[in-house]
Short mmCIF file of C-alpha atoms in Angstrom, two decimals:
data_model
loop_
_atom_site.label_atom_id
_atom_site.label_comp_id
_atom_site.label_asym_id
_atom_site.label_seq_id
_atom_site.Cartn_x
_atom_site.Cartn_y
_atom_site.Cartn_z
CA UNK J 165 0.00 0.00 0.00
CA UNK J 166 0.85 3.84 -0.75
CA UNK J 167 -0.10 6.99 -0.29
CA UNK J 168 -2.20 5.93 -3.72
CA UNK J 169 -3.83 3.42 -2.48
CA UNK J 170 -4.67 5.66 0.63
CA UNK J 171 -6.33 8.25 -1.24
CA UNK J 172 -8.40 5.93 -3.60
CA UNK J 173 -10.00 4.65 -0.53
CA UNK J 174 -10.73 7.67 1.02
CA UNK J 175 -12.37 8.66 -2.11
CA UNK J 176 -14.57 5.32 -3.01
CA UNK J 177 -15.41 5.70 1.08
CA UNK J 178 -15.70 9.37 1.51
CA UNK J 179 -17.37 10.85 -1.71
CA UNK J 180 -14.67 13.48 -1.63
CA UNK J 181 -13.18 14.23 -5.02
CA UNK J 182 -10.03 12.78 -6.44
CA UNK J 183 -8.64 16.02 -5.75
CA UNK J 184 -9.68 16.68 -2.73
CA UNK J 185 -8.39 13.36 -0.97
CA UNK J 186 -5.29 13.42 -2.48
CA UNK J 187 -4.97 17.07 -0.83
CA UNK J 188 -6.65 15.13 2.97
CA UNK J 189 -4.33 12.48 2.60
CA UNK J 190 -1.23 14.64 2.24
CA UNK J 191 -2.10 16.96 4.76
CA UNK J 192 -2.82 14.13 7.60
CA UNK J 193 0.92 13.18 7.00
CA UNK J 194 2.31 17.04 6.69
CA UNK J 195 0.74 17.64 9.85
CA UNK J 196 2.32 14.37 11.32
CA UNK J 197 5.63 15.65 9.85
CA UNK J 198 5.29 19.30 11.65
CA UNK J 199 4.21 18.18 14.84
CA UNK J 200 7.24 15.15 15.17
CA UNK J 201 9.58 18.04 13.68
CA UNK J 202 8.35 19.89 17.10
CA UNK J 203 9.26 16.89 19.07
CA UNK J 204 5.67 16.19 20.30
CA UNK J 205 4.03 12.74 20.20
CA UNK J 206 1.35 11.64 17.96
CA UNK J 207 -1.53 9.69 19.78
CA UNK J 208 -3.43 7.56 17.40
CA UNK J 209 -6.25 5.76 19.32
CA UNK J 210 -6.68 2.26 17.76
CA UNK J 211 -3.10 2.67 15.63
CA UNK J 212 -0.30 3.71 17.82
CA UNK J 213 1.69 5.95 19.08
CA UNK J 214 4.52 7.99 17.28
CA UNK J 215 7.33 9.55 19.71
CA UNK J 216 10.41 11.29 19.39
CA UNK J 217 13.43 10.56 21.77
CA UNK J 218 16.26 12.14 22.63
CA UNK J 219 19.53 10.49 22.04
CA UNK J 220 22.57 11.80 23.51
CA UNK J 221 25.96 11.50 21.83
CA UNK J 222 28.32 8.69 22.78
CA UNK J 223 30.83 7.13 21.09
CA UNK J 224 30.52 4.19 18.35
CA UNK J 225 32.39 1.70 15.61
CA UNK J 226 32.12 1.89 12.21
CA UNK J 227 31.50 -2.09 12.38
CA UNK J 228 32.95 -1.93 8.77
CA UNK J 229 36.33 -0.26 9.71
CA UNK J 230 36.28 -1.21 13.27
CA UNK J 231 37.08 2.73 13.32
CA UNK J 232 35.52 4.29 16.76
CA UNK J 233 33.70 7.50 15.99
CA UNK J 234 31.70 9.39 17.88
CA UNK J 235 27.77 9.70 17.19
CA UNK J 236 26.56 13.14 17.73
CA UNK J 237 23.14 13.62 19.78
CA UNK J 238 20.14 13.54 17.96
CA UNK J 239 16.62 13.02 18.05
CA UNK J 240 14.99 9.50 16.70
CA UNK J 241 11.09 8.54 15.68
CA UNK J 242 10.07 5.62 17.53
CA UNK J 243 6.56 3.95 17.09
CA UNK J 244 4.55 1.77 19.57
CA UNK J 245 1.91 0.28 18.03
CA UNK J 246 -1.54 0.14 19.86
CA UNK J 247 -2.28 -2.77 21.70
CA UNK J 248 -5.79 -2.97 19.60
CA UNK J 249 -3.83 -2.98 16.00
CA UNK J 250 -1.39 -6.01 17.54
CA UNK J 251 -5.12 -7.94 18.90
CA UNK J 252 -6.29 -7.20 15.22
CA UNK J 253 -3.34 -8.61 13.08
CA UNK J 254 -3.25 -11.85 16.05
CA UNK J 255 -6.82 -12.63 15.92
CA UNK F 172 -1.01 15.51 19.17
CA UNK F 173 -3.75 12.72 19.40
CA UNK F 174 -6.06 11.67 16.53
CA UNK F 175 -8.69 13.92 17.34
CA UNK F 176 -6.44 17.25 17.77
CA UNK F 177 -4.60 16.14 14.31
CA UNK F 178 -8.42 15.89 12.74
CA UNK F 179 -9.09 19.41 14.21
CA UNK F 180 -5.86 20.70 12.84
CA UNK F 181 -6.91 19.06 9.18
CA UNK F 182 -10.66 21.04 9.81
CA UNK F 183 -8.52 24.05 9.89
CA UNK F 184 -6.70 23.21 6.75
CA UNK F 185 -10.18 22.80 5.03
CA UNK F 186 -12.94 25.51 6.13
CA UNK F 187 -15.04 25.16 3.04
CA UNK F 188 -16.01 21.15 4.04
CA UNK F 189 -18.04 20.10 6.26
CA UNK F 190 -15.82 19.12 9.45
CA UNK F 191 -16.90 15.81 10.36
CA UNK F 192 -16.38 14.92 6.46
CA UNK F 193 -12.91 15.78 7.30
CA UNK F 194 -12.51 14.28 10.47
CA UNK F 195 -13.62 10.79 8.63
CA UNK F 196 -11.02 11.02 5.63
CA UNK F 197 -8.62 11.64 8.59
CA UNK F 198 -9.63 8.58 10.26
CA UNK F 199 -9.68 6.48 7.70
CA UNK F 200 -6.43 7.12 6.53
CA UNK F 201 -5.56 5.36 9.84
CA UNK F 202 -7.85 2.60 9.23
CA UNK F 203 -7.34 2.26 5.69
CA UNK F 204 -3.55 1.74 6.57
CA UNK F 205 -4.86 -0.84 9.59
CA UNK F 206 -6.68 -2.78 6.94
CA UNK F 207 -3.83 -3.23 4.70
CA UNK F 208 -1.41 -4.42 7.56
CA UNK F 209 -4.20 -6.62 8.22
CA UNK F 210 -3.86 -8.46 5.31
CA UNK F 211 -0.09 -8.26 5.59
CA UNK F 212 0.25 -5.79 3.27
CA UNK F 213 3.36 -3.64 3.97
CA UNK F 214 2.78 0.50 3.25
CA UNK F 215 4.97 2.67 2.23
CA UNK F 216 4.75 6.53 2.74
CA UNK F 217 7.16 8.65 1.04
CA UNK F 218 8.79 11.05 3.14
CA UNK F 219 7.36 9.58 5.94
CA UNK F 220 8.49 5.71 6.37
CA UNK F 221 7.15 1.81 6.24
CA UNK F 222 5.14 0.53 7.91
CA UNK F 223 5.38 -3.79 7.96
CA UNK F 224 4.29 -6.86 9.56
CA UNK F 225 6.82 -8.86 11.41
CA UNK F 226 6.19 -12.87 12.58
CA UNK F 227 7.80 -12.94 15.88
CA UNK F 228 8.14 -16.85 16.13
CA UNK F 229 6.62 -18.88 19.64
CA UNK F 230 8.52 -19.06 22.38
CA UNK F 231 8.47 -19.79 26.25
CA UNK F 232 8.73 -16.66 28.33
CA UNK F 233 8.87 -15.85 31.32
CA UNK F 234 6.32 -13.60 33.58
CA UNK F 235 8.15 -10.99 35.11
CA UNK F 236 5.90 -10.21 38.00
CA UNK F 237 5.26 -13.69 38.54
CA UNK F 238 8.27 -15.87 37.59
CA UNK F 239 5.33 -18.19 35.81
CA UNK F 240 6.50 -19.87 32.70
CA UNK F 241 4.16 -19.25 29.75
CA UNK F 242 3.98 -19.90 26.05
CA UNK F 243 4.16 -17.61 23.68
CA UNK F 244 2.28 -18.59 20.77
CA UNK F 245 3.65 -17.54 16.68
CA UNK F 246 2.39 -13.60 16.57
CA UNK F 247 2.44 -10.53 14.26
CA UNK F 248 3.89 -7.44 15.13
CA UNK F 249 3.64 -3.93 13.31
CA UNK F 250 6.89 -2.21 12.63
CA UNK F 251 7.88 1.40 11.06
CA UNK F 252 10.76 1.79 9.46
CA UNK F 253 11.10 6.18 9.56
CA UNK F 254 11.62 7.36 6.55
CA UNK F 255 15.53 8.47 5.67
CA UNK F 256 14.04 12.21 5.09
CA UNK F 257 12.21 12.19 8.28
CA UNK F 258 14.95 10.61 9.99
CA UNK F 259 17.85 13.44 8.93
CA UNK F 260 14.94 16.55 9.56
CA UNK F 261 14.63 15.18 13.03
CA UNK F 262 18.54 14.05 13.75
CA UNK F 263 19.20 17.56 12.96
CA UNK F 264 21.98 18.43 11.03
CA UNK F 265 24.61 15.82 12.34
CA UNK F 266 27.09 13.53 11.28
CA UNK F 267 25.70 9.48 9.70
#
């Protein structure tokens, strides 16, 4: 599935124009973008959870070179999925 | 940011439609993607990540509160993958 595939069924479901749910669909995940590029958390009831960490900097290998180099701090995406989406793909 | 204040947030983006019309594209862009991992399906998102079903295989385990040996039956887990733009916007502007 892809963004395509997203917007075809909000429009077969929805009644909203081609047009119109490509523009939806894009916008759900543009406002996703902003708000993770803020560091806050996305809450999606029934999907999961979306959540930025904090990583401080510490000091790694290259595990090609064996080289140690040090990682710089940053922030990573992490998502939990709800416990309802893991029930749905188990049952 | 839960579902309902990203909905609002897409009602803002929209005034000329009706807001609960809005509000149920937004949700079933969730659903719609729930669907498809239902049937296995992974999704990609461009700019955004992947989203994919993993088999973790059985095993015996171990309650930690209890010490109670229990099986683990075969289960499917979602995973996301973030996206490598994503990824770099939210590193910042570091090194890797």
């Amino acid at each position: 599935m892809t963004k395509i595939d997203i917007i075809q069924d909000v429009y077969e479901k929805l009644g909203f124009s081609k047009k119109d749910s490509a523009r939806i669909v894009e916008s759900v995940f543009e406002i996703m973008k902003e708000c993770l590029g803020r560091g806050e958390k996305i809450k999606i009831s029934g999907f999961g959870n979306f959540v930025v960490k904090e990583k401080k900097s510490r000091r790694g290998r290259n595990p090609q070179t064996g080289k140690e180099i040090e990682i710089s701090a940053r922030r990573v995406l992490t998502f939990k999925s709800s416990q309802v989406l893991r029930k749905a793909l188990n049952g | 940011m839960t579902k309902r204040e990203l909905a609002a947030k897409a009602q803002a983006e929209f005034p000329g439609y009706r807001a609960d019309d809005i509000a149920f594209a937004v949700y079933r862009v969730f659903d719609a993607m729930k669907e498809a991992l239902m049937r296995g399906e992974r999704i990609e998102i461009r700019d955004f990540g992947v989203f994919q079903v993993k088999t973790r295989r059985a095993r015996r385990a171990r309650n930690p509160k209890t010490a109670a040996l229990l099986d683990l039956p075969e289960r499917r887990t979602p995973f996301f993958k973030v996206g490598k733009d994503l990824k770099e916007r939210l590193a910042g502007r570091g090194n890797v």
